[in-house]
Coordinates of C-alpha atoms in Angstrom, one line a residue:
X1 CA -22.5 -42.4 -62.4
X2 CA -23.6 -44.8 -59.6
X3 CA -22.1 -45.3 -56.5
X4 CA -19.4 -47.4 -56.6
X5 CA -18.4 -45.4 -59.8
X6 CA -18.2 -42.4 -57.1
X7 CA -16.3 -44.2 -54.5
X8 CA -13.7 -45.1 -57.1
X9 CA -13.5 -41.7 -58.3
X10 CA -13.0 -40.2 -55.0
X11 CA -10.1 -42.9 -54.2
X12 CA -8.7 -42.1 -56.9
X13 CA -8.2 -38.4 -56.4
X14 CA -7.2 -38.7 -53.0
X15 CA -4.4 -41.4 -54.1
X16 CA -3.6 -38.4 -56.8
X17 CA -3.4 -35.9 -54.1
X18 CA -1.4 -37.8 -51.7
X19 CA 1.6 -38.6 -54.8
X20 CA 1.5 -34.9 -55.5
X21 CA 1.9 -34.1 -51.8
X22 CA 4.9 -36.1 -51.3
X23 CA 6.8 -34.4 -54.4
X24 CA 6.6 -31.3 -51.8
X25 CA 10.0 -30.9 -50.5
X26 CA 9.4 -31.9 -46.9
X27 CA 6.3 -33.3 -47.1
X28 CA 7.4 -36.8 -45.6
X29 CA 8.8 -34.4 -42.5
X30 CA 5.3 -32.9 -41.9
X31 CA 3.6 -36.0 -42.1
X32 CA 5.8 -38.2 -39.8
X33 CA 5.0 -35.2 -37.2
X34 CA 1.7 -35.3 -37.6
X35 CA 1.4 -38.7 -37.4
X36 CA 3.6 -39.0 -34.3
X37 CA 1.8 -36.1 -32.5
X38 CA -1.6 -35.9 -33.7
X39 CA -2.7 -39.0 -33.9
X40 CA -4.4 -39.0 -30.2
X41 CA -5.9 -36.3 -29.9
X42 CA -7.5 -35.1 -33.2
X43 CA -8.9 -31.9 -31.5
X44 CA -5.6 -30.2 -30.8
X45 CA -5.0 -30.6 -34.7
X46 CA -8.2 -29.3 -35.7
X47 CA -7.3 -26.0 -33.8
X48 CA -4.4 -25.6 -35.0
X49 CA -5.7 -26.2 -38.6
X50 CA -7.9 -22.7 -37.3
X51 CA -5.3 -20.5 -36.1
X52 CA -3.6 -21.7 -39.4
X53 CA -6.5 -20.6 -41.7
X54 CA -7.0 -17.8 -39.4
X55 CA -3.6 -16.2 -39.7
X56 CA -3.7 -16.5 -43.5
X57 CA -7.1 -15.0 -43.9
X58 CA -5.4 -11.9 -41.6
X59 CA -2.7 -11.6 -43.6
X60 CA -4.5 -11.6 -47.2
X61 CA -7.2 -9.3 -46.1
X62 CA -7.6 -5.7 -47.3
X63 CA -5.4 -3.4 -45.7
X64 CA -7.0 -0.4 -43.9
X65 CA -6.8 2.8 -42.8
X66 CA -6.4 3.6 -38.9
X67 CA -6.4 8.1 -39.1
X68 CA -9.9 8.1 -41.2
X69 CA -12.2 10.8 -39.3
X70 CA -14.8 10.5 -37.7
X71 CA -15.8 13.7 -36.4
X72 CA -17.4 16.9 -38.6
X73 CA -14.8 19.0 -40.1
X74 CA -14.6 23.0 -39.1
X75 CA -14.2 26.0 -40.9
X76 CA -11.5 27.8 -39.4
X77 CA -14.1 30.5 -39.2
X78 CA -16.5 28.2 -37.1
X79 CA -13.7 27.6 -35.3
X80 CA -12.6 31.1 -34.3
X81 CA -16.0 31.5 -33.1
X82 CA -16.3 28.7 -30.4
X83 CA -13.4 29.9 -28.8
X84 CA -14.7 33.4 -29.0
X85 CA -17.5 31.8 -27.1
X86 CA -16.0 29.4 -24.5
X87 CA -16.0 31.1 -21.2
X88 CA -13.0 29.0 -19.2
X89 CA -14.0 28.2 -15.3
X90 CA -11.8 30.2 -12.9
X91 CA -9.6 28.1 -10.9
X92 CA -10.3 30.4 -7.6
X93 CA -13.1 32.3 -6.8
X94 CA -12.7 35.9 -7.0
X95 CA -11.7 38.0 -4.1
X96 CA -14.8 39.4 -2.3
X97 CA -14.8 43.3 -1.1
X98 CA -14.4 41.9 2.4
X99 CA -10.7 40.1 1.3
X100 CA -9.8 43.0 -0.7
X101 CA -9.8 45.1 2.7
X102 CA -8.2 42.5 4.7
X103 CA -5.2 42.4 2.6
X104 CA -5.2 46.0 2.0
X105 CA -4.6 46.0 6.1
X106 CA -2.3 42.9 7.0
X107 CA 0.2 43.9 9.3
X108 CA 3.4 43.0 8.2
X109 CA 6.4 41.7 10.3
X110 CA 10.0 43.2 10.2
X111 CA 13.0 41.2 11.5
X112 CA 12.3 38.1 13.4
X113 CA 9.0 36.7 15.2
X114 CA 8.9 37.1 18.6
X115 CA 6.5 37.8 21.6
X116 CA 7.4 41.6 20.9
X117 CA 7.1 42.1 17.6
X118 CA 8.0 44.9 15.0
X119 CA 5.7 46.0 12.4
X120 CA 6.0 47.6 8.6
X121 CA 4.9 50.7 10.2
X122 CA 7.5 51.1 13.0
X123 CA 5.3 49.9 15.7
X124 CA 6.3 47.3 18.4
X125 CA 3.2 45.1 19.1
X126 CA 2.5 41.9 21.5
X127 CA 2.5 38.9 19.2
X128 CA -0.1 36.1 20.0
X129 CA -1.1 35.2 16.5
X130 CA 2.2 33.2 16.1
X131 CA 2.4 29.3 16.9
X132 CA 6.1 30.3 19.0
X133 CA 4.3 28.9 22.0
X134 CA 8.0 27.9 24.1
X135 CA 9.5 31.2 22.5
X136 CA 11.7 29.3 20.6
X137 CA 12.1 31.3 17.4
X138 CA 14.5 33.4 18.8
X139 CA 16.4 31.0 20.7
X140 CA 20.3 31.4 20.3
X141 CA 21.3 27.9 21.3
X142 CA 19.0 26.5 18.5
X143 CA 20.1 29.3 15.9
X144 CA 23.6 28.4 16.7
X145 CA 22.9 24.7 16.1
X146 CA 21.0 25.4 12.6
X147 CA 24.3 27.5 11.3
X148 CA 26.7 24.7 12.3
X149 CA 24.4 22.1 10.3
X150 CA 24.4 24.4 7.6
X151 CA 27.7 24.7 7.0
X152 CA 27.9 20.8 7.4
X153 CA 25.3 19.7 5.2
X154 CA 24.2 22.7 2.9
X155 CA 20.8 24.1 2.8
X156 CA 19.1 20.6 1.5
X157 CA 19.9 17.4 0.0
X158 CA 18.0 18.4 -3.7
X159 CA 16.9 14.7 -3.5
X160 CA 13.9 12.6 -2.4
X161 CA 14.9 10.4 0.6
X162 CA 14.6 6.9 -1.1
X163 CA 17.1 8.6 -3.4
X164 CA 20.2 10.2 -2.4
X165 CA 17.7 12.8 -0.5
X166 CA 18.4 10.6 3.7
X167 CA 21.0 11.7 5.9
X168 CA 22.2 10.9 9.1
X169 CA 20.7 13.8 10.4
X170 CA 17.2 12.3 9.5
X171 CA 17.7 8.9 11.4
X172 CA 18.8 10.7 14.1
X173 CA 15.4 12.5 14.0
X174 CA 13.8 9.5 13.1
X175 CA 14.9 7.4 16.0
X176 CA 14.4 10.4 19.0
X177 CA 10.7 11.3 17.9
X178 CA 10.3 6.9 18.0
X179 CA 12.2 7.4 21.6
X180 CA 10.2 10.4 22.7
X181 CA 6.7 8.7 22.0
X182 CA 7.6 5.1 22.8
X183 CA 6.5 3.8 18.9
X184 CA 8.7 1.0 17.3
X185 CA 9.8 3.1 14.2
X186 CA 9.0 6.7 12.8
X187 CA 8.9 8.1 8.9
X188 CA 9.9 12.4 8.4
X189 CA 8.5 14.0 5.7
X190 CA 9.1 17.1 4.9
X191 CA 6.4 19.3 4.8
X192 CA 3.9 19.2 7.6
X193 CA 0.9 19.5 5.9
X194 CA 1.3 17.0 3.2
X195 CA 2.2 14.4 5.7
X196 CA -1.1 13.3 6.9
X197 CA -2.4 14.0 3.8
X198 CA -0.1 11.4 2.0
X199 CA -0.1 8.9 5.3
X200 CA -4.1 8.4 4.3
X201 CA -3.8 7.4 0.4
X202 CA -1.1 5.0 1.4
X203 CA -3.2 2.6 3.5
X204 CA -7.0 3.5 2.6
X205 CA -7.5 2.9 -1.5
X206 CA -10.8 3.0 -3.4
X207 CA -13.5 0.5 -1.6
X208 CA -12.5 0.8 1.8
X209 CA -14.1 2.5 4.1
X210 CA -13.0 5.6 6.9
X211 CA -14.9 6.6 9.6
X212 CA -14.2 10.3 10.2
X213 CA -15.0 13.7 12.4
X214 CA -17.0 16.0 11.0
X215 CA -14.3 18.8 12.2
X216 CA -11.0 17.2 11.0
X217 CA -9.0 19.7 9.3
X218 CA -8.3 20.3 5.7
X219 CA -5.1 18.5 5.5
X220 CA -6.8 15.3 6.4
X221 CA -9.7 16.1 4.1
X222 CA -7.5 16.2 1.1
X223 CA -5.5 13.0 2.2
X224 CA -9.5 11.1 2.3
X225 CA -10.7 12.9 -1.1
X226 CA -7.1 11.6 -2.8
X227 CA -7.9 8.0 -1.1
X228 CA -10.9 7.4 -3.0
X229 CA -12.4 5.8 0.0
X230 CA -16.0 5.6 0.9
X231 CA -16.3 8.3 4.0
X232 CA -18.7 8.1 6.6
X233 CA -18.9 11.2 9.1
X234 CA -19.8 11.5 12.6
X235 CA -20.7 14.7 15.0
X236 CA -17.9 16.3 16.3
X237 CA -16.3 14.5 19.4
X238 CA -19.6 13.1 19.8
X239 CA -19.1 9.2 20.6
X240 CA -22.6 7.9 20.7
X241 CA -23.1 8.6 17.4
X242 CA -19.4 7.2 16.6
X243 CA -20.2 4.3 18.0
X244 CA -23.3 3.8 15.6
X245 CA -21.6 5.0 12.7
X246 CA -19.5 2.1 13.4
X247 CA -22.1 -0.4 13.8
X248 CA -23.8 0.2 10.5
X249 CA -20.7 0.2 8.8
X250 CA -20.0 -3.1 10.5
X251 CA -23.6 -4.6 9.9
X252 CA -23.8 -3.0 6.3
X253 CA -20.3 -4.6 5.3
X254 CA -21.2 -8.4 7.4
X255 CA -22.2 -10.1 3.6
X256 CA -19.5 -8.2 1.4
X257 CA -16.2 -9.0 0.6
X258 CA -13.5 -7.5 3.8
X259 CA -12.2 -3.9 3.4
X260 CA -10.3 -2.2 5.5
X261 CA -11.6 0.2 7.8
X262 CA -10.3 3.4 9.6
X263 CA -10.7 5.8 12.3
X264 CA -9.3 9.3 11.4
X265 CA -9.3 11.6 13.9
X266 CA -7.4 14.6 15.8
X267 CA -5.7 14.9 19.0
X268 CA -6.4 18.8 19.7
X269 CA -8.6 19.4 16.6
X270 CA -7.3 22.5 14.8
X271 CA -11.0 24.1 13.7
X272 CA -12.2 24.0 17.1
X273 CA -9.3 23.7 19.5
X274 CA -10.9 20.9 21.8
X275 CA -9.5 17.8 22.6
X276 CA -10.5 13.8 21.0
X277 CA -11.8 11.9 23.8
X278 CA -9.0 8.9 23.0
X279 CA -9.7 6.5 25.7
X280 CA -13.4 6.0 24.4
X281 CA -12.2 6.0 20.7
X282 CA -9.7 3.1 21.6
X283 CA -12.3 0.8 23.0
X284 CA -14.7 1.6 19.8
X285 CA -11.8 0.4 17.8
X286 CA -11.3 -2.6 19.2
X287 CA -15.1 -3.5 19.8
X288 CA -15.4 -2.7 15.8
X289 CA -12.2 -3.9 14.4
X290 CA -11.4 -0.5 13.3
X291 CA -7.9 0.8 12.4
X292 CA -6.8 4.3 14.1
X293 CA -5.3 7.2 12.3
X294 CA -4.3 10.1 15.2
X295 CA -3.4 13.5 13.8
X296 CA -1.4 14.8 16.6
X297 CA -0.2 18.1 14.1
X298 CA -1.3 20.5 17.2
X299 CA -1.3 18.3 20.7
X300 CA 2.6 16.7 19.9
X301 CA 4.6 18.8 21.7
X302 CA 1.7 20.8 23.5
X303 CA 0.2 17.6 25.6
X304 CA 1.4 15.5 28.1
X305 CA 4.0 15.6 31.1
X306 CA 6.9 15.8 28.3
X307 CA 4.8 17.1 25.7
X308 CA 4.4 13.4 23.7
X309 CA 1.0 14.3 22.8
X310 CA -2.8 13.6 23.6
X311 CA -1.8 9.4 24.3
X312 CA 0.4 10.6 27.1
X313 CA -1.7 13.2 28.6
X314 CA -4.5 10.4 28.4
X315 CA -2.7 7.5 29.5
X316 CA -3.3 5.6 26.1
X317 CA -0.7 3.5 24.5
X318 CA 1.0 4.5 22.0
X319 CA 0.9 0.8 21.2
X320 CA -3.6 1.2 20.8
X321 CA -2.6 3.4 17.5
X322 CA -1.8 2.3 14.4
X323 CA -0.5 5.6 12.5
X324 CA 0.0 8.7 14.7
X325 CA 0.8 11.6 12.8
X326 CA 2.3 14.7 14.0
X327 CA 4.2 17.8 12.8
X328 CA 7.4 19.3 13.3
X329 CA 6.6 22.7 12.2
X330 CA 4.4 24.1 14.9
X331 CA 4.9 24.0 18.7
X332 CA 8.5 22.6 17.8
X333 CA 9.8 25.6 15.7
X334 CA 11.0 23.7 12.9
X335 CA 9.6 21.9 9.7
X336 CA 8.1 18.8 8.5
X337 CA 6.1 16.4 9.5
X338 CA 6.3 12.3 11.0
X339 CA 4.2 9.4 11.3
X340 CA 5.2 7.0 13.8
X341 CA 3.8 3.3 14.4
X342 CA 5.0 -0.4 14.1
X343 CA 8.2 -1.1 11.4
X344 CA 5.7 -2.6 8.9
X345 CA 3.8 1.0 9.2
X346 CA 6.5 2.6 8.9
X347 CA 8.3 0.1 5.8
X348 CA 5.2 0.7 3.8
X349 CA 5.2 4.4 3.5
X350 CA 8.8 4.3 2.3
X351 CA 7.8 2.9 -0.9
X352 CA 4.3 3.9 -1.2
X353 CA 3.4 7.9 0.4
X354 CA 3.7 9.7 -2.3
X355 CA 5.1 13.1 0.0
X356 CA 7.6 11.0 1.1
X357 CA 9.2 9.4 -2.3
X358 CA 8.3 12.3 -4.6
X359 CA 9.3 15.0 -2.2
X360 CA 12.8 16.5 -1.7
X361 CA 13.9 15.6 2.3
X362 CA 13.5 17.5 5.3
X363 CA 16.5 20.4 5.1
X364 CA 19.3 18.6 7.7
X365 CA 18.9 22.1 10.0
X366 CA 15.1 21.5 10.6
X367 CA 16.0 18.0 11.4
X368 CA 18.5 19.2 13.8
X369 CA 15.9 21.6 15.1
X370 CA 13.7 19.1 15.6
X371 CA 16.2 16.8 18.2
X372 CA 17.0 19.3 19.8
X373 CA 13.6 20.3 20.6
X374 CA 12.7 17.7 21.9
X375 CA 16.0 17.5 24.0
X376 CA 14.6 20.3 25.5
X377 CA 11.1 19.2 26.3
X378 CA 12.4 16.0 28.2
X379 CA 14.5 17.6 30.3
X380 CA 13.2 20.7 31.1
X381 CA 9.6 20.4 31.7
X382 CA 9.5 23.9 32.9
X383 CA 8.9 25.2 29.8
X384 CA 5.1 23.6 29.3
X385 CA 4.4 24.1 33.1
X386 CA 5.3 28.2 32.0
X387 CA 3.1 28.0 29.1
X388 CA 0.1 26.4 31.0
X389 CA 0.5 28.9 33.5
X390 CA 0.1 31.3 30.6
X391 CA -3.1 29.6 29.2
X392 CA -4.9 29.7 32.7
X393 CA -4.2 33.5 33.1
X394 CA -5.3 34.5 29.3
X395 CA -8.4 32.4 30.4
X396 CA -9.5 34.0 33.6
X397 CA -9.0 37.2 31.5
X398 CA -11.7 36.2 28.3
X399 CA -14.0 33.2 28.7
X400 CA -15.7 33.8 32.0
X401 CA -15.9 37.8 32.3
X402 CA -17.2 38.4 28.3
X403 CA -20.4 38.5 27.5
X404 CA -20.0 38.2 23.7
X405 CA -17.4 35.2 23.3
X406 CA -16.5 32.0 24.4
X407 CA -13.3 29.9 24.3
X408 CA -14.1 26.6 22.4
X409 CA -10.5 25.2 23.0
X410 CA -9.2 23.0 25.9
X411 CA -8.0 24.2 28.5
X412 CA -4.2 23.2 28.0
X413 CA -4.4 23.9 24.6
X414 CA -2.1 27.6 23.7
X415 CA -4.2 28.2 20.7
X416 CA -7.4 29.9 21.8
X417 CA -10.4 30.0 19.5
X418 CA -13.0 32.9 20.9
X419 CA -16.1 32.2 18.8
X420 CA -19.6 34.4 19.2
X421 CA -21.8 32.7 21.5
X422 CA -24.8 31.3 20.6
X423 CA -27.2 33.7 22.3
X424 CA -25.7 36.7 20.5
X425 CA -25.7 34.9 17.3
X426 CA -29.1 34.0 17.4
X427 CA -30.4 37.4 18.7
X428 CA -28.3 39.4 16.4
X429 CA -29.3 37.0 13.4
X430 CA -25.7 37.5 11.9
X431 CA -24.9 35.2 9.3
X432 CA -21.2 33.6 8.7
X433 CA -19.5 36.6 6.3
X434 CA -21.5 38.9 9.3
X435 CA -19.9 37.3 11.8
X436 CA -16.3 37.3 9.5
X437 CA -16.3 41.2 9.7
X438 CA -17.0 41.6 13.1
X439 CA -14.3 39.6 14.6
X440 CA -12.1 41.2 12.1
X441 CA -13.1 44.4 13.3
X442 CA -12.0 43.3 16.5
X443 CA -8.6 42.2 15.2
X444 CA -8.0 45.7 14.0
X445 CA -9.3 47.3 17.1
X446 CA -6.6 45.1 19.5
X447 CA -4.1 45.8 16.9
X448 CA -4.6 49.8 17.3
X449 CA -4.0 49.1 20.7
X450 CA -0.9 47.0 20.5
X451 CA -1.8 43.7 20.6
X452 CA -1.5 41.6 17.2
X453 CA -4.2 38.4 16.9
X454 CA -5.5 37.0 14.1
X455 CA -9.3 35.0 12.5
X456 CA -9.5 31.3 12.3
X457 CA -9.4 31.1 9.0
X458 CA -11.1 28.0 6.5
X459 CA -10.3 27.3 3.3
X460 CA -12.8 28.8 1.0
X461 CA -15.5 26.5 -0.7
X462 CA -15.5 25.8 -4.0
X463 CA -17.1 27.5 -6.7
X464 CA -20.8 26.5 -7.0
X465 CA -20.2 24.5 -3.9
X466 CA -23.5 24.5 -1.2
X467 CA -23.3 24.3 2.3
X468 CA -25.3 20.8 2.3
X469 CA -22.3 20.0 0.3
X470 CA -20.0 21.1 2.8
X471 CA -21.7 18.9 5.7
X472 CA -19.8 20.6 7.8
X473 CA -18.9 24.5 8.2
X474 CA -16.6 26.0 10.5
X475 CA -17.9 28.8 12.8
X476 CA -16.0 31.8 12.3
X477 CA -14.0 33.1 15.5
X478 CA -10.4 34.5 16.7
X479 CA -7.7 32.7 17.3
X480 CA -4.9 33.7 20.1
X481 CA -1.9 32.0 20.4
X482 CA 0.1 31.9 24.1
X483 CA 3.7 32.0 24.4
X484 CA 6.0 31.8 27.4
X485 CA 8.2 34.9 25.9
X486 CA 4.9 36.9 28.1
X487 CA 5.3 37.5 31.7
X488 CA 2.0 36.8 33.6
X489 CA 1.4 40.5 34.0
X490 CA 1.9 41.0 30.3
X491 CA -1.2 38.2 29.6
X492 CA -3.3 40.1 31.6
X493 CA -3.0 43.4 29.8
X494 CA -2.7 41.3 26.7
X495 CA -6.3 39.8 27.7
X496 CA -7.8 42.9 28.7
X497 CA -6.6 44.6 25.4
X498 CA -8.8 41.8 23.5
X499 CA -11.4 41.5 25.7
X500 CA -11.9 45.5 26.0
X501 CA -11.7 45.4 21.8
X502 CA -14.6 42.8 21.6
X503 CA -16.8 44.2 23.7
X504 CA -16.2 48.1 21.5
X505 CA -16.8 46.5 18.6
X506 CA -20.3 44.6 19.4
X507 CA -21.9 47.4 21.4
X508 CA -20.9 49.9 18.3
X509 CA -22.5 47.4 16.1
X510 CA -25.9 47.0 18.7

């Protein structure tokens, strides 16, 4: 066959194909489409032609099975033996011999807490290990007040506040903590401790970046760890090395893509008792374009003319920080916690801090509590000029006339921290758990004389967890809390109890 025989051939069995094509039912349908919509643009029809040929090639293939295993199959008696063998990881570490004995000795409280308290035993004791600093836990005016919003609103709304869980009770709250620190707008949650640790996660996500103490408490540690964001630490209070924490971070970051960057710090910090120096933090801030995070959990309420915290006893704006978090629980006798800041701060935690929409609301009573608190605090300032008083005489007692201890806290701070100073440390050679038992020896010795204190207390590490890992470890020391419920003359006895206690136990233990 030569070539023109072919080329007939071949028009002939495309003619033949064509005349049986248009006996299809239809066919003239599909090919006026195809000529209308096609006929331009000859690449959209040759994909289409593929997806075609595609989906029929799926559809014809060989079905298969999904559940076939893949892994090697057990004996039930191979079986039995690996879970002989598998040891699970304990959740906590165990209880040392030192805990054990501790517990074994707690005292334990009857009947309500008070500067005078009542023990399991029968024994009336002075009561400084209790944050009741304005000697408000026995206040009838405030206990009269909780039983009337009880019977009002029940014991709690059973409810998250975004649903069902707000009352007027809360906005009330709400809008006098926003009055009483000069902020825009103000969020309650309801328990204090997860408030700052939920405030964190609901700005700072995974790739940007927080600046923060080495001695911020555990609450705040747990908000960065749930963040995901990268952490850079500084020394404790030290701003030097603040400030060139925040210039690397700014030069490392000058070529990447723009995070956002925090500052997260404490007003009185709770490990150590001293005070954030604010005013130099501020100007940092602003020189490095820093965000501020202020955990006011122990200075609101302590601090300031009417007690609004570390920006009013430092003349800082409340305006100069973005989120300041405090808590409701502590010096203010009731529960739960706040942030307070601009309206957008404030909006964005509403749908987005996971304490706050997952959490049942603030009982209305601790709410009420709260106000009325702060009522107090504004217009009688009497109260923190009694407790100051307090502070000063508890000081002249301890930190200038002992040889083994010094007082790490500020001076207007009511929780005192007596750590070991260094020189007997370092002569003695006593390591941490060494230095544990003594000052709990000296808890027990004040206690047999009437006086009730208590340790700072950490939590624990974690299991196989180093001290390099740590980065940062809390010296060990005793913790005394003041309360205007003492006279002056029963702070002195009270500090020459402890002081007397201290200085038996060390020289018994030369």
């Amino acid at each position: 066959m030569d070539l023109h025989d072919a080329h007939g051939w071949l028009i002939d069995l495309l003619n033949n194909i064509s005349v049986q094509f248009q006996k299809v039912p239809g066919s003239a349908i599909f090919l006026r489409y195809v000529k209308s919509s096609y006929q331009n643009d000859p690449v959209r029809s040759a994909v289409e032609l593929f997806l075609f040929l595609f989906a029929v090639r799926y559809l014809l293939a060989p079905k298969y099975s999904t559940s076939k295993k893949s892994y090697v199959k057990l004996t039930d008696e191979e079986i039995d033996e690996l879970v002989d063998e598998w040891v699970p990881e304990p959740l906590v570490a165990p209880q040392t011999s030192f805990e054990e004995a501790e517990n074994e000795k707690r005292p334990v409280i009857v009947g309500p807490t008070g500067p005078k308290s009542k023990l399991a035993n029968g024994r009336v004791v002075t009561n400084v290990a209790s944050y009741n600093f304005y000697n408000l836990a026995g206040n009838e005016a405030l206990k009269e007040k909780a039983i009337q919003t009880l019977r009002t609103y029940g014991v709690g709304p059973c409810g998250p506040p975004g649903f069902y869980g707000t009352q007027d009770v809360h906005q009330k709250t709400e809008a006098d903590i926003s009055a009483h620190l000069g902020t825009t707008a103000c969020i309650v949650y309801a328990q204090a401790f997860s408030t700052i640790s939920s405030v964190i996660p609901a700005f700072s996500k995974r790739g940007d970046i927080i600046v923060a103490d080495k001695a911020v408490n555990f609450a705040i540690r747990k908000g960065m760890q749930i963040s995901r964001s990268s952490i850079r630490w500084y020394e404790h209070n030290d701003m030097v090395d603040l400030q060139n924490v925040l210039a690397s971070v700014v030069k490392e970051q000058a070529k990447k893509p723009l995070t956002r960057r925090f500052i997260v710090t404490e007003g009185l910090f709770e490990n150590l008792g001293d005070m954030v120096d604010l005013v130099k933090v501020v100007e940092l801030q602003h020189r490095y374009k820093f965000r501020l995070i202020l955990d006011e959990t122990w200075s609101f309420g302590v601090l300031g003319r009417t007690g609004a915290g570390v920006t009013e006893h430092q003349g800082v704006s409340v305006k100069e920080v973005d989120m300041l978090v405090g808590s409701l629980a502590g010096p203010l006798c009731a529960g739960g916690g706040f942030c307070a800041g601009s309206s957008e701060i404030v909006e964005h935690q509403r749908l987005s801090a996971s304490a706050y929409t997952f959490s049942a609301a603030l009982p209305a009573m601790l709410a009420t509590t709260a106000s009325e608190v702060l009522a107090m605090l504004e217009s009688n300032s009497e109260m923190l000029t009694q407790v100051r008083e307090n502070i000063k005489t508890m000081w002249g007692q301890l930190d200038p006339r002992s040889e083994w201890v010094h007082c790490t806290s500020a001076v207007e701070n009511p929780i005192m921290i007596l750590v070991l100073k260094a020189e007997v440390v370092a002569s003695r050679k006593l390591s941490i758990s060494e230095q544990e038992q003594l000052l709990q020896e000296m808890v027990d010795e004040a206690l047999a004389n009437g006086v009730m204190m208590t340790r700072l207390k950490s939590m624990p590490r974690g299991i196989n967890v180093t001290a390099k890992e740590v980065g940062w470890e809390l010296q060990p020391g005793l913790k005394v809390c003041l309360t205007l419920g003492l006279s002056r003359k029963e702070v002195e006895r009270t500090g020459t109890v402890i002081r007397h206690a201290i200085t038996k136990v060390m020289k018994a233990r030369r």
